[in-house]
XYZ file of C-alpha atoms in Angstrom:
691
model
C 20.282 -4.496 12.462
C 20.265 -1.755 10.715
C 22.404 1.211 10.725
C 23.307 5.100 9.967
C 26.287 5.681 8.802
C 28.796 8.088 10.504
C 28.222 10.198 8.260
C 24.409 10.446 9.075
C 25.037 10.650 13.189
C 27.265 13.536 12.501
C 24.765 15.507 10.757
C 21.974 14.539 13.106
C 24.293 16.041 15.928
C 24.815 18.833 14.095
C 21.413 19.855 12.969
C 19.787 19.649 16.440
C 22.884 21.150 18.464
C 22.848 24.305 15.618
C 18.928 24.308 16.675
C 19.349 24.692 20.440
C 21.783 27.045 20.300
C 20.212 30.468 21.038
C 17.255 29.272 23.628
C 15.362 32.758 22.926
C 15.427 32.801 19.323
C 15.136 29.103 18.105
C 14.161 26.395 20.277
C 15.773 25.825 23.843
C 16.080 22.035 23.746
C 15.155 19.454 21.630
C 15.294 15.060 21.848
C 15.878 13.227 18.858
C 15.018 8.955 18.795
C 15.348 6.704 16.016
C 14.698 2.901 16.440
C 14.813 0.167 13.935
C 11.893 -2.776 14.108
C 14.276 -4.526 16.394
C 13.536 -2.297 18.922
C 17.471 -1.062 18.969
C 18.289 2.318 18.791
C 20.120 3.869 15.308
C 20.020 7.511 17.082
C 19.487 9.166 20.432
C 20.154 12.429 21.092
C 19.180 15.376 23.777
C 20.442 18.858 22.988
C 19.754 22.298 24.652
C 18.093 22.793 27.730
C 14.296 22.021 29.101
C 13.133 25.733 29.090
C 13.529 28.909 28.269
C 15.357 30.496 31.387
C 16.740 27.404 32.968
C 19.920 26.118 33.573
C 19.427 22.140 33.257
C 20.477 20.199 30.817
C 18.092 18.119 28.331
C 18.630 14.754 28.989
C 17.470 11.603 27.524
C 15.678 11.041 30.522
C 13.561 13.986 30.104
C 10.004 13.566 30.374
C 7.628 15.354 27.449
C 4.096 16.129 27.208
C 3.325 14.551 24.501
C -0.151 16.013 23.825
C -1.977 14.114 20.586
C 1.039 11.699 20.567
C -1.455 10.160 23.036
C -3.840 10.124 19.998
C -2.130 6.791 19.023
C -1.765 5.012 22.418
C -5.147 4.985 22.063
C -5.779 3.931 18.876
C -4.228 0.302 19.740
C -6.252 0.149 23.232
C -9.236 0.616 20.852
C -7.795 -1.619 18.208
C -6.728 -4.298 20.767
C -10.440 -4.627 22.197
C -11.832 -4.435 18.602
C -9.490 -7.988 18.367
C -11.404 -9.242 21.577
C -14.462 -8.614 19.999
C -15.550 -5.783 23.177
C -15.855 -3.035 20.340
C -16.973 -2.913 16.830
C -15.256 -0.090 14.614
C -18.167 0.305 12.267
C -21.187 -0.671 15.325
C -22.846 2.930 15.906
C -25.224 1.324 17.972
C -22.582 -0.068 20.070
C -20.888 3.332 20.849
C -23.969 5.169 21.728
C -25.332 2.758 23.793
C -21.851 3.123 25.670
C -21.533 6.955 25.419
C -25.492 7.724 25.579
C -23.765 11.713 24.672
C -22.957 10.659 21.589
C -26.302 9.999 20.680
C -27.486 12.966 21.736
C -25.292 14.852 20.576
C -26.104 18.159 17.697
C -24.647 19.420 14.934
C -23.358 23.576 15.023
C -24.574 24.968 12.140
C -22.257 28.222 10.866
C -24.947 30.620 12.083
C -24.636 29.561 15.875
C -28.107 27.337 15.528
C -28.146 23.511 16.879
C -29.377 20.799 14.401
C -29.827 16.869 15.110
C -27.038 14.506 13.314
C -28.840 12.612 10.388
C -26.808 9.485 11.098
C -25.162 6.962 13.577
C -21.391 7.235 15.298
C -19.279 4.677 14.670
C -15.566 3.726 16.542
C -14.031 4.396 13.151
C -15.720 7.909 12.801
C -13.870 8.259 15.906
C -10.519 7.521 15.582
C -10.525 8.786 12.018
C -11.431 12.364 12.309
C -14.570 12.543 10.085
C -17.342 12.257 13.544
C -17.184 16.065 13.497
C -15.834 17.011 16.617
C -13.392 19.545 16.450
C -10.707 21.612 18.636
C -12.185 25.071 20.504
C -8.004 26.044 19.321
C -8.415 24.938 16.093
C -12.567 25.886 14.885
C -13.317 29.655 14.878
C -16.802 28.567 15.269
C -17.069 26.010 17.663
C -14.561 28.970 19.940
C -17.167 31.551 18.632
C -19.879 29.272 19.929
C -18.317 28.794 23.472
C -18.192 32.756 24.751
C -18.054 34.307 26.300
C -17.465 31.758 28.968
C -15.156 29.778 26.782
C -13.872 25.534 26.635
C -10.593 24.793 27.754
C -9.871 21.193 26.047
C -7.390 20.632 28.969
C -8.921 21.442 31.982
C -9.522 17.762 32.966
C -13.032 17.844 32.980
C -15.355 15.925 30.831
C -17.055 18.633 30.325
C -15.232 20.564 28.401
C -15.435 17.442 25.566
C -18.929 17.809 25.226
C -18.581 20.300 22.668
C -20.983 19.982 19.621
C -20.541 18.560 16.295
C -19.673 20.762 13.604
C -20.425 18.932 10.889
C -22.034 15.373 10.237
C -20.892 12.196 11.054
C -18.864 11.030 8.395
C -18.983 14.019 6.028
C -16.036 15.474 6.627
C -12.322 15.188 8.132
C -11.891 17.094 10.706
C -8.824 17.284 13.525
C -10.788 17.027 17.533
C -11.830 15.296 19.980
C -13.045 12.515 18.576
C -10.175 10.446 20.077
C -11.212 11.529 23.676
C -14.207 9.461 22.912
C -12.811 6.527 21.804
C -10.623 6.753 25.084
C -13.858 7.021 26.996
C -15.106 3.745 25.244
C -12.095 1.960 26.637
C -13.475 3.343 29.635
C -16.586 2.579 29.661
C -16.245 -1.591 27.858
C -13.294 -2.570 30.525
C -14.283 -0.814 34.087
C -10.028 0.487 34.170
C -9.836 4.042 33.877
C -7.368 4.706 30.438
C -4.671 5.472 31.856
C -4.408 1.750 33.972
C -5.807 0.533 30.762
C -2.780 1.683 28.955
C -0.772 0.194 32.027
C -2.074 -2.939 31.697
C -2.077 -4.021 28.514
C 0.481 -1.637 26.751
C 3.211 -0.343 28.835
C 3.614 -2.802 31.230
C 4.024 -5.760 28.273
C 6.691 -3.263 27.084
C 8.691 -2.834 29.831
C 7.610 1.067 30.010
C 8.332 2.820 33.070
C 8.098 6.278 32.361
C 4.669 7.350 30.513
C 1.941 8.302 32.089
C -1.074 10.776 32.795
C -0.514 10.928 35.690
C 3.654 11.407 36.111
C 5.121 9.829 38.854
C 8.058 12.667 41.856
C 10.761 11.321 39.455
C 9.279 12.091 36.081
C 7.797 15.079 37.643
C 11.557 16.162 37.935
C 12.338 15.836 34.787
C 10.148 17.462 33.277
C 10.623 19.869 30.527
C 9.141 23.415 30.508
C 6.711 24.430 28.226
C 7.353 27.915 26.317
C 5.917 30.589 24.170
C 6.866 32.663 20.911
C 5.596 36.124 21.476
C 4.764 37.706 18.551
C 8.562 39.128 17.963
C 9.377 35.836 17.415
C 10.952 35.937 21.086
C 10.786 32.776 22.934
C 9.186 32.667 26.695
C 7.638 30.641 29.622
C 4.474 29.117 29.688
C 2.829 27.682 32.416
C 1.332 23.411 31.707
C -1.772 23.109 29.747
C -2.356 20.142 31.262
C -2.346 21.288 35.160
C -4.347 19.038 36.758
C -2.536 15.799 35.952
C 0.097 17.243 36.649
C -1.585 18.055 40.919
C -3.102 15.285 40.912
C -2.089 13.249 44.211
C -4.555 10.923 46.543
C -7.238 8.677 44.615
C -9.724 10.609 44.732
C -8.134 14.062 42.723
C -6.692 10.984 39.601
C -9.901 9.787 39.917
C -11.750 13.018 39.252
C -9.576 14.128 36.753
C -10.592 13.286 33.010
C -8.336 10.694 31.090
C -7.373 12.440 28.024
C -7.347 10.228 25.150
C -6.354 12.453 22.323
C -3.673 14.260 24.601
C -3.281 13.695 28.237
C -0.026 11.981 28.560
C 3.826 12.782 29.495
C 6.660 10.416 28.418
C 10.340 9.718 28.035
C 10.931 9.817 24.609
C 12.761 6.359 23.773
C 10.356 4.457 25.777
C 7.556 5.913 23.617
C 10.333 4.911 20.503
C 9.639 1.195 21.828
C 5.781 1.750 21.002
C 6.395 3.227 17.243
C 9.324 0.271 17.424
C 6.404 -2.560 18.540
C 4.040 -1.002 15.347
C 6.518 -1.817 13.353
C 7.633 -4.739 14.358
C 3.749 -6.026 13.336
C 2.520 -5.811 16.586
C 5.605 -7.624 18.998
C 7.589 -5.648 21.246
C 11.129 -6.758 20.021
C 12.657 -6.128 22.936
C 10.228 -8.449 25.752
C 8.353 -10.057 22.648
C 5.146 -9.463 24.461
C 1.972 -9.310 21.678
C -0.229 -6.199 21.881
C -1.442 -6.344 18.547
C -1.693 -8.905 15.641
C -0.461 -7.929 12.785
C -3.603 -7.689 10.487
C -4.366 -5.651 13.153
C -1.327 -2.923 12.603
C -1.541 -3.336 8.761
C -5.429 -1.914 9.415
C -4.144 0.744 11.203
C -2.068 2.078 8.874
C -4.324 1.769 5.508
C -5.783 4.725 4.644
C -9.410 4.938 6.403
C -10.387 7.999 4.606
C -10.452 7.443 0.155
C -12.652 9.916 -0.310
C -11.080 12.390 1.391
C -8.077 12.674 -0.203
C -7.093 16.833 0.034
C -7.932 17.254 3.661
C -5.241 18.823 5.123
C -4.973 20.620 2.125
C -8.229 22.712 3.413
C -6.036 24.535 6.584
C -6.422 24.752 9.800
C -7.073 28.838 11.040
C -5.143 29.431 14.305
C -8.440 29.957 16.614
C -6.585 31.016 19.623
C -3.131 32.351 18.572
C -1.313 31.759 21.815
C -1.962 27.681 21.503
C -1.221 26.720 18.127
C -0.149 28.495 14.703
C -1.815 28.444 11.541
C -1.418 25.219 9.361
C -2.152 25.605 5.326
C -1.264 22.084 4.767
C -0.981 19.287 7.871
C 2.570 17.372 5.728
C 2.703 18.965 1.847
C 3.522 16.050 -1.167
C 4.208 16.641 -4.839
C 2.317 16.557 -7.293
C -0.944 17.879 -5.508
C -1.033 13.419 -4.653
C -3.868 12.265 -2.182
C -3.148 12.031 1.250
C -4.375 9.933 3.808
C -5.126 9.190 6.928
C -5.225 5.742 9.041
C -5.947 5.227 12.136
C -5.811 7.731 14.537
C -2.476 9.133 12.512
C -2.072 11.228 9.147
C 0.107 8.593 6.315
C 2.057 9.829 3.686
C 0.690 9.578 0.200
C 3.452 9.668 -1.592
C 7.447 9.284 -1.173
C 8.947 12.347 0.128
C 11.582 12.246 2.605
C 8.974 9.737 4.198
C 8.590 6.191 2.460
C 4.795 6.406 0.650
C 2.950 4.915 3.710
C 4.373 6.329 6.187
C 2.553 7.076 9.640
C 2.841 10.156 10.992
C 1.789 12.943 13.714
C 2.369 15.128 16.210
C 1.977 16.871 19.435
C 0.774 20.302 20.355
C 3.961 20.844 22.612
C 5.749 20.552 19.140
C 5.944 16.897 19.593
C 6.730 14.613 16.207
C 6.650 10.998 15.501
C 6.916 9.167 11.761
C 7.344 5.235 11.526
C 8.501 3.615 8.076
C 6.312 0.839 7.512
C 7.351 0.128 4.241
C 11.316 -1.188 5.000
C 13.717 1.393 2.399
C 13.767 -0.096 -1.438
C 17.625 -0.393 -1.893
C 16.947 -0.108 -5.463
C 16.323 4.269 -6.114
C 13.630 5.227 -8.067
C 16.914 6.547 -10.804
C 18.783 3.463 -10.326
C 15.984 1.310 -11.317
C 14.708 2.730 -13.759
C 18.759 2.874 -15.530
C 18.455 -1.050 -14.433
C 14.637 -1.497 -16.137
C 16.535 0.243 -19.104
C 19.368 -2.754 -19.521
C 17.006 -5.507 -19.222
C 14.138 -4.881 -21.363
C 16.810 -3.957 -23.819
C 19.014 -6.890 -23.628
C 15.447 -9.344 -23.573
C 14.480 -7.083 -26.261
C 17.461 -8.304 -28.625
C 17.084 -11.831 -27.426
C 13.453 -11.150 -28.982
C 14.895 -10.366 -32.413
C 16.213 -13.648 -33.658
C 12.906 -16.089 -32.152
C 10.758 -13.152 -34.256
C 12.860 -13.221 -37.812
C 12.803 -17.338 -36.961
C 8.852 -17.375 -36.094
C 8.693 -15.319 -39.795
C 10.614 -17.613 -41.460
C 8.375 -20.464 -40.362
C 5.361 -18.557 -41.145
C 6.577 -17.909 -44.432
C 7.208 -20.920 -45.659
C 4.405 -22.470 -47.701
C 4.030 -26.273 -47.997
C 2.179 -28.897 -50.503
C -1.411 -28.919 -48.955
C -1.347 -26.386 -46.893
C -1.273 -22.259 -47.274
C 1.282 -19.364 -45.596
C -1.127 -18.696 -42.258
C -1.392 -14.472 -42.748
C -2.893 -13.858 -39.672
C -0.089 -14.990 -37.701
C 2.274 -13.442 -39.488
C -0.141 -10.439 -38.451
C -0.462 -11.409 -35.083
C 3.641 -11.889 -34.956
C 4.206 -8.432 -36.701
C 1.650 -6.720 -34.106
C 3.669 -7.951 -31.224
C 6.612 -7.077 -32.381
C 5.879 -3.529 -33.744
C 4.262 -3.124 -30.144
C 7.206 -4.041 -28.150
C 9.299 -1.567 -30.429
C 7.448 0.989 -29.927
C 7.337 0.388 -25.731
C 11.473 0.484 -26.083
C 11.866 3.948 -27.962
C 9.155 5.388 -25.092
C 11.035 3.829 -22.541
C 14.222 5.528 -23.629
C 12.551 8.746 -24.514
C 11.197 8.915 -20.995
C 14.174 8.271 -19.334
C 16.120 11.141 -21.788
C 13.613 13.545 -20.295
C 14.063 12.931 -16.666
C 17.365 12.211 -17.097
C 18.214 15.171 -19.287
C 15.524 16.946 -19.848
C 14.515 17.633 -16.877
C 17.609 18.089 -15.102
C 17.644 21.441 -13.177
C 13.624 21.855 -12.597
C 12.830 18.790 -11.070
C 14.795 15.077 -9.368
C 14.772 12.142 -11.812
C 13.403 9.892 -9.107
C 10.536 12.967 -9.110
C 10.015 12.683 -12.226
C 9.601 8.997 -12.935
C 7.325 8.515 -9.426
C 4.977 10.787 -11.480
C 1.959 8.729 -12.925
C 0.603 11.640 -15.720
C 3.589 12.350 -18.106
C 2.959 11.551 -21.576
C 5.144 9.164 -21.981
C 3.831 7.052 -19.096
C 0.545 7.452 -20.222
C 1.402 6.109 -23.576
C 3.584 3.464 -22.497
C 0.435 2.131 -20.580
C -1.559 2.379 -23.294
C 1.272 0.191 -25.035
C 1.749 -2.217 -22.254
C -2.352 -2.948 -21.866
C -2.809 -3.233 -25.717
C -0.196 -6.194 -26.015
C -1.249 -8.224 -22.312
C -5.140 -7.642 -23.472
C -3.066 -9.222 -26.619
C -1.752 -11.951 -25.417
C -4.247 -12.700 -22.925
C -6.350 -12.888 -25.782
C -4.560 -15.606 -27.310
C -4.321 -17.674 -24.916
C -7.369 -17.853 -24.125
C -8.108 -18.552 -27.456
C -5.850 -21.074 -27.939
C -7.592 -22.912 -24.574
C -10.932 -23.008 -26.474
C -8.830 -24.121 -29.445
C -7.019 -27.111 -27.850
C -10.450 -27.646 -25.978
C -12.889 -27.373 -28.707
C -15.883 -26.913 -26.297
C -17.385 -23.263 -25.556
C -18.215 -24.263 -21.929
C -14.343 -24.915 -21.095
C -13.191 -21.488 -22.747
C -16.046 -19.469 -21.293
C -14.197 -19.078 -18.247
C -10.790 -17.330 -19.104
C -12.578 -15.659 -21.957
C -15.446 -13.807 -18.684
C -11.757 -13.272 -16.908
C -10.228 -11.855 -20.161
C -13.556 -8.931 -20.493
C -13.178 -8.412 -16.782
C -9.362 -7.361 -17.686
C -10.644 -4.910 -20.675
C -13.310 -3.405 -18.299
C -9.381 -2.909 -16.030
C -7.586 -2.328 -18.970
C -10.595 0.786 -19.593
C -10.194 1.816 -16.125
C -6.391 2.116 -15.884
C -6.625 4.038 -19.438
C -9.379 6.028 -18.366
C -7.581 7.497 -14.969
C -4.486 7.985 -16.421
C -6.157 10.292 -18.364
C -7.999 12.044 -15.875
C -5.135 12.417 -13.060
C -3.412 14.663 -15.918
C -5.501 17.320 -14.946
C -7.168 16.540 -11.649
C -4.680 14.362 -9.236
C -6.422 13.582 -6.099
C -8.177 10.806 -8.378
C -4.561 9.503 -8.503
C -5.336 6.924 -5.360
C -7.574 5.486 -7.891
C -5.017 4.695 -10.149
C -2.995 1.955 -7.754
C -6.845 -0.294 -7.190
C -7.200 0.279 -11.360
C -3.510 -1.450 -11.834
C -4.308 -3.917 -9.190
C -7.445 -5.054 -10.692
C -6.085 -5.130 -14.046
C -2.988 -6.987 -12.523
C -5.081 -9.779 -10.873
C -7.244 -10.020 -14.013
C -4.782 -10.518 -16.269
C -3.466 -13.234 -13.739
C -6.532 -14.836 -13.394
C -6.874 -15.655 -17.034
C -3.500 -16.625 -17.514
C -3.312 -19.436 -15.020
C -7.158 -20.290 -15.739
C -6.247 -21.059 -19.592
C -2.238 -22.012 -18.316
C -3.878 -24.760 -16.727
C -6.048 -26.214 -18.663
C -3.713 -25.893 -22.161
C -1.438 -27.233 -19.382
C -3.520 -30.041 -18.790
C -4.642 -31.161 -21.993
C -1.201 -31.060 -23.668
C 0.579 -32.970 -20.938
C -2.201 -35.661 -20.770
C -1.795 -35.843 -25.095
C 1.817 -35.706 -24.556
C 1.992 -38.565 -22.347
C 0.325 -40.790 -24.189
C 1.330 -40.491 -28.086
C 4.647 -40.138 -29.987
C 4.830 -38.631 -33.264
C 5.010 -42.728 -34.614
C 2.322 -43.986 -32.471
C 4.538 -45.975 -29.210
C 3.547 -44.847 -25.596
C 6.678 -42.952 -24.601
C 9.052 -43.625 -21.905
C 11.303 -41.958 -19.971
C 10.621 -38.921 -21.761
C 8.635 -36.726 -18.112
C 10.995 -34.088 -18.593
C 11.154 -33.351 -22.560
C 6.932 -33.224 -21.536
C 7.085 -31.311 -18.979
C 9.087 -28.114 -21.254
C 6.820 -28.767 -24.010
C 4.201 -28.074 -21.427
C 5.453 -24.881 -20.094
C 6.465 -23.238 -23.821
C 3.433 -24.398 -25.848
C 0.825 -23.058 -22.386
C 2.693 -19.582 -22.354
C 3.841 -20.958 -18.942
C 6.633 -18.593 -19.196
C 4.386 -15.867 -19.362
C 1.821 -16.666 -16.427
C 5.047 -16.950 -14.145
C 6.223 -13.744 -15.053
C 3.161 -12.316 -14.606
C 2.659 -13.420 -10.815
C 6.500 -12.010 -9.922
C 5.561 -8.550 -11.201
C 2.187 -8.454 -9.594
C 4.278 -9.430 -5.941
C 6.573 -6.694 -6.852
C 3.918 -4.073 -7.357
C 1.824 -5.388 -4.512
C 4.681 -4.515 -2.423
C 5.595 -0.960 -3.510
C 9.452 -1.675 -4.505
C 11.212 0.282 -6.918
C 12.339 -3.396 -8.835
C 8.171 -2.706 -10.757
C 10.285 -0.062 -12.762
C 12.301 -3.231 -13.940
C 10.082 -6.550 -14.296
C 7.413 -3.558 -16.036
C 10.091 -2.756 -18.717
C 10.772 -6.280 -18.979
C 6.676 -7.549 -19.666
C 6.890 -6.745 -23.214
C 9.641 -8.430 -24.558
C 9.161 -11.388 -22.621
C 5.189 -11.359 -23.903
C 6.768 -11.821 -27.231
C 9.286 -14.332 -26.231
C 6.456 -16.631 -24.756
C 4.861 -16.559 -27.423
C 7.099 -16.363 -30.681
C 8.139 -19.855 -28.769
C 4.196 -21.099 -29.250
C 4.001 -19.564 -32.907
C 7.905 -21.550 -33.963
C 6.240 -25.029 -32.081
C 2.658 -24.804 -33.748
C 4.360 -24.363 -37.341
C 7.104 -26.768 -36.827
C 4.327 -29.109 -35.598
C 2.075 -28.368 -38.736
C 5.074 -29.573 -40.721
C 5.258 -33.280 -40.000
C 1.974 -33.604 -39.359
C -1.203 -34.253 -41.167
C -3.164 -31.983 -38.179
C -4.249 -27.958 -39.230
C -2.435 -25.711 -37.071
C -3.807 -25.121 -33.356
C -6.190 -22.058 -33.814
C -8.026 -24.547 -36.588
C -10.913 -25.603 -33.949
C -11.968 -28.717 -36.618
C -9.079 -30.516 -35.192
C -10.268 -34.085 -34.868
C -7.772 -35.324 -32.839
C -8.168 -32.959 -29.823
C -12.159 -33.129 -30.231
C -11.729 -36.930 -30.520
C -8.939 -37.992 -27.055
C -11.460 -40.120 -25.490
C -11.499 -42.059 -28.874
C -7.846 -42.443 -29.619
C -6.631 -43.309 -26.479
C -9.486 -46.457 -26.657
C -8.090 -46.811 -30.018
C -4.426 -47.553 -28.917
C -6.079 -49.541 -26.397
C -7.637 -51.905 -28.338
C -5.580 -51.822 -31.196
C -2.656 -53.644 -29.118
C -2.826 -57.550 -29.592
C -1.251 -60.117 -27.256
C 1.876 -60.003 -28.542
C 2.682 -56.052 -28.147
C 2.052 -55.685 -32.008
C 0.506 -52.435 -32.924
C -2.952 -52.725 -35.831
C -2.232 -51.021 -38.802
C -6.359 -49.045 -37.654
C -4.999 -48.068 -34.328
C -1.366 -46.182 -35.866
C -3.901 -44.015 -38.716
C -5.603 -42.766 -35.640
C -2.727 -41.909 -33.656
C -1.080 -38.668 -33.961
C 1.933 -37.556 -32.523
C 2.451 -34.634 -29.415
C 3.963 -32.125 -31.684
C 0.537 -32.175 -33.528
C -1.670 -31.089 -30.585
C 0.239 -28.414 -29.697
């Protein structure tokens, strides 16, 4: 079970106590609840009073109108029905059949006129706020259109949510009534009111008794007041906005009240947090073990649905009705203009801030806030991971130097009938120079982050940026050595198999790698001038890793099979090998570049998971590549000096082309008494001659 330190708990308590010290100048009361994925509370505190002028203390049993925090609950309900095949995220015909108003709704123009919408409305649009609905208290155009009668989205009447769109479906992000209409889809499909559906399919399975659109009498007794801050900055009491839901008592009154999927619930914070804990636990309640969503569905809810609008929250939201809301210049600021994201009903943190990247969060009009850190906080801090990465990189670079020296020595030794292989010397020198340059750039990058920019930006923030010149340079060097290494692997595959058809497969993968490399390189330059495009870079990097991995796995598999097959049947004296399986295995691991492939797989997994361990592994990649290929070259050169066969980089290797004939000759060359003919001996080659 995760725990907060005593100091952290004391700090949290002090912050909430200080914030509620003056009910009129600060806030009258505050409840803070923190839970882990096991559902157990890490912190729970209620301080202050239930409202301005109230003498009743705020407690953990107090009930809040959670306003737009209801939206996440409606999203869960919709996704449950998507899992059951009763709703589809992308079927506009289904949506407009269930809710005919969504088929006929028009689009409000700046001049106040209405025009037909150009495309259908989908559930995904409703849940991601790209459908075009707004709120009159956030959209001045919509507010003015509703005059002189006006619109009250909290009236409890469906008429007040039957508003026009403020833009064409799918063309922009606009915070509004879309999720209220998603709640209507739930009612149409199930035949239940939205509140009844919540109770039966979410609240009861999770053991929650204090979340409801129509508060029970005990909930009403603990209801927190509403307050309004006047122009003088002081808070004054205010009536509840959802009055119809609070006063409804008879079945008829409840049935006539619109169930707002966007803002209709009242809740006890501790119980709401149990729903958050269920999402943290991949859709299964950690306390009741009830599964309300599949893990894949939770993942989809926390996936960015609107990458095409990376700055949707930076447009600002005006206070069209100042008595209800303040203006919002930026929904949730993130550093360096990094892209903002929106899941299915809530915002996603675009990069590490005080919250980790990918954290889901949203709020309610009455100053309710929630957030869910779906990715476990990395135990290796960014700045610490950079230092560890440098240490590992220097250690591996130092380890690669003896192998480099031995490689040059082996390549520089001419033998009778065989010249010095200048091409391989050039290849080894290229690997060495790129690796050395990478180490130097990484040191410079660390000096800038830890020393040069001290006092202007935190080291962690600097190292998290993809655009500094040192990062761009390092990216180029890393891509260069990877492309070169994969080209060598693909070429060795062609040499060893001596088949253009078989070699075509890794070469096609290699061309994909080059394309991804160009994409990464292009975006590394672009984000320096246009930070909004940073979200594309991650996809290009994954494509780069994936292409490199595909090239390596295919090439390594082909090489390993070929080398193992030959080594298994032939030793250097033409005799069948016995009890040498381990030796053959080690030769295959070295000669096929398996070390490089395995390391690449680990790096891709870590990068996909977003762990800071990626700093360590990417720094280690260049020296690992060099060591792997130095070993290959050393093995090749040592084999060449013991064999009449030319280097494996020579495509005229008769032994490799004629493996079937070699095996057949061996079979035919054995006499009945177990001896071997001279002709058979002459056609065989040792295992070292084919690597």
